[in-house]
Amino acid sequence: MQSTQHNPVLSTKLYIPRARPSLVPRPRLIEQLNESLRCPITLVCAPAGYGKTTLLSEWIPQYENCVTWLSLDEGDNDPVRFWRHFLAALRTLNPELCRDAQLSLEASQVPEVETVLSLVINDLAALEYRFVHVFDDYHLVDNLAIDKGLTFLVEHLPPNVNLIVASRRDPALPLARWRAQHHLAEIRSADLRFRAEEAATFYNQVMELELSDQEVAALESRTEGWISGLQLAALSLKDRGDRSRFIAEFAGSHRFIIDYLAEEVLSRQAQPVREFLLATSIPNRLCGSLCNALTGNDDGQSMLEQLEQANLFIEPLDNDRAWYRYHPLFQEVLRSRLRATREDRVPDLHVRAADWFEAEGLIVEAIHHALAAEARERSVRMIVDVADNIAFTQGQFTTVLNWLESLPENVLQSHPRLILIRAWILLNAGSGEAVEENLLVAERALPAQEPAQRLELRGEVAAVRAMIASYRREISRTIELCRQARQLLPESNLFLQAAVTSALGLAYRFSGRAVEASEAFSEAIALSQAAGNYYIMMDSVANLARMQMLRGQRNASEQTCRQALQFAEEQARAKGHPLLDAGFPHIRLGEALREKNELDLAEQFILKGIEMGKLGGNLDIVISGYGFLLSVRQAQGDLAGARAARQRIEELAVSFKNKIMLLEWGVRLARLALVQGDLSTAEEWARQYELFTGRDPAYNEEFAGITLARLRLAQSRFSEAIELLAQLQEEAEAAERMGSAIEILTLEALASAAQANHPRAFSSLEQALTLAEPEGYMRIFIDEGEPMRLLLCDYKSHIKRQIGKGVSTDLLRILTYVDRLLAVFPQTVDARKSRDGAILAEPLSERELEILRLIATGRSNHEIADTLVIALSTVKSHINNLYGKLGTNRRTEAIAIARDLGLLSE
């Protein structure tokens, strides 16, 4: 069979056990369970054999609302697997329920569990009915990440949902806090054990043993109401002539009872039944053909049905009775008995189980049994075949790490591929030092490999080291290692070739080499598409689009994103669900459209990208999206929306654990602060971010440099701004970062205009317009506000004065472009006039007018103080007053408003 046969096994985990018709009625516990639903969570906790699952299976048919169920096993110790099965259980209510959460969990980038559970909680809160979810056998889960996720779920449960956790021991959940908050109900051993009347009903009505009250009391006393002990005793008493003697001698601890009575029960079975029980105790689940593989017979299905009819500690796992499991306590006894009497058969039975599961395509179970059989070479083969898919596609890192830890270290060290799998997983977890230790181990094992494999493994080692260097922003080392990995890796290894080429593109991007970065990202797109690695593909698309914007190629950036989104739509139709990694190009397309001033359309793409980023758990998509959303909302005049976006960015930025990324986002937050007029935040960033000593022309530092120049403009330190911008412009043009050049030139023009250096202002502006016009740039000018509008008006008048002297057709085209820009500028000045009137409500004093005129000539506060022979503090006081009367806190805006109100002569 094919791997699609995994679904029947998965469905057994969601199967609610049916109540046996011969159960002892337990109305007091049914009522206790009903009352427990006043609390969000109920803990049913008792050792093995106390009837926890049996009680729940009796209660569910009597409960008036829906119930979902998840039977847990050791394999669910992986957080991704655990929550995947939980979502599958919820979808038994409605196949469309929690679809977004499922998409988020299945995304190639494994999301934060709280992201997934937040989506789940929102969907459950929207349901119009109540339901209860049961986690059975929670004691088999021993993972703090799962406990943390369940705690989050419990503490945010909507009122229409309850959880029941059945466990042999107290789980690592905040039980004490929940008790104090009355959020927790508990049913424990003292509640579950049989009372005397229940024991009498069990022995005389269910088991039909006709015991006296004294005999029932003796058995109930010796077992302390322990249900499995009572059941085993009943099986032992069947067809026994010396009942009184047996009951009189029956005593001991639970461990003694289970050993003694299991021996009694097994000894009373026919030889074929005993052999069947022992041989089939190996797997956690059984079906007829699996039993046949284990026993070598062909009566597996009939034997399972026979055991069920005999009430011999076996229960069906589905309505078709195709799958069964032994009671865990009984299975433990059978396995112990098998090891004691047939120890030599245990490895062979595990091998047979591995054979069957592998043939069925159930590789996870096959690996479990191969490891248990110590069939190491076979285990290694299967792990190597599926580890990348299980870990990096399905996100089950814990599962794969557990496999590797089950192998002796000497086996791992003789298989460098396994060591590298472990290194990749540790790299994903951010364990840099542990990754390097594994790489050294892998390198020591390389000489024993075949030459071709040795080269490929060396290439993979270089690839891992390149990723580490990239995370640390060690640019030169990243480039060197990427080149080395590409040479060593075979061309057929498309997955790693794509990953390494993408990392190379990032290194070029961070070093400001926009052309080489674009070439690398273009190649990475082709490689990753061929490899089917759509995460790297979409990430590379976004980076290519980013580099195209950086190079002043807005049209190409838009086209790159649109082509990627068309591909993503085709994949979504083929796969039946959206490609969440397409959030990358959605955001970048929004950027390109925003720059084109198509604000509503840009907003649609950005919001869609943010949504996909959230579903895929990709923080970089989400936080970038909010950055561009802020720009759009600002441009739309939605200041409240812009403030909300900024607040969300600041909340998300703290999620970055990498110090370098925090520094990078600090620059972006400073830029956003400047956009919103928050000068103090930007000034604080400038004090903390020491990057202008020994600065190299890296792109991220260019972004910071432009941000600092904007800060100097806002502080009216125009000469410093112009000096910095001139250096940045030289570097940008040398590296063909013409998108940066446009922005730098616009700022240079504004700074020169503020100093009344109109020839230089017009020259810089004309260069910016010439670069921007063919690509349809709009917002890069409009976003500079009223000072830029006035400068464009002055520039237009300047050009018109030259028309009579003869100008080129290129200059006429630029003039048309200026008219297009001026047509879409917001009429901020008219709004001020309607607010303040043509004449200021509170006119400026003569001294304030005098200072305003000096500000318009570009003089600093110190220069104004020297010119007027007054104290610097007096100058600052006058400036604050005139700012208040003009309704601004920036020099450039004050000058623009004063000109429009006729307070300054042209």
Coordinates of N, CA and C in Angstrom, one line a residue, residues 87 173 266 453 458 503 553 628 681 702 738 750 763 789:
L87 N -5.9 19.7 16.0 CA -6.7 20.4 15.0 C -7.5 19.3 14.2
L173 N 1.3 21.6 34.3 CA 0.4 22.7 34.0 C 0.3 23.5 35.4
L266 N -3.3 -15.2 32.0 CA -2.6 -15.8 30.8 C -2.5 -17.3 30.9
Q453 N 30.3 11.3 -2.5 CA 29.6 11.7 -1.3 C 30.3 12.6 -0.4
R458 N 30.9 17.7 2.2 CA 31.7 18.9 2.5 C 31.0 20.2 2.0
A503 N 21.3 32.7 0.3 CA 22.2 33.2 1.3 C 23.2 34.1 0.7
Q553 N 14.4 50.5 -10.0 CA 13.6 49.8 -11.0 C 12.2 49.4 -10.5
F628 N 5.0 49.0 5.9 CA 4.5 49.6 4.7 C 3.0 50.0 4.8
T681 N 12.2 60.2 19.8 CA 12.6 58.7 19.6 C 13.7 58.6 18.6
E702 N 23.5 52.3 4.8 CA 23.0 53.4 4.0 C 21.7 53.8 4.5
M738 N 20.3 53.2 -7.5 CA 19.7 54.4 -8.0 C 18.4 54.7 -7.3
L750 N 15.9 69.4 -0.7 CA 15.2 70.1 0.4 C 16.2 70.9 1.4
S763 N 19.2 71.7 -9.0 CA 20.0 70.7 -9.7 C 19.8 69.3 -9.1
R789 N 6.4 70.3 -2.1 CA 5.5 70.9 -3.0 C 5.9 72.3 -3.4

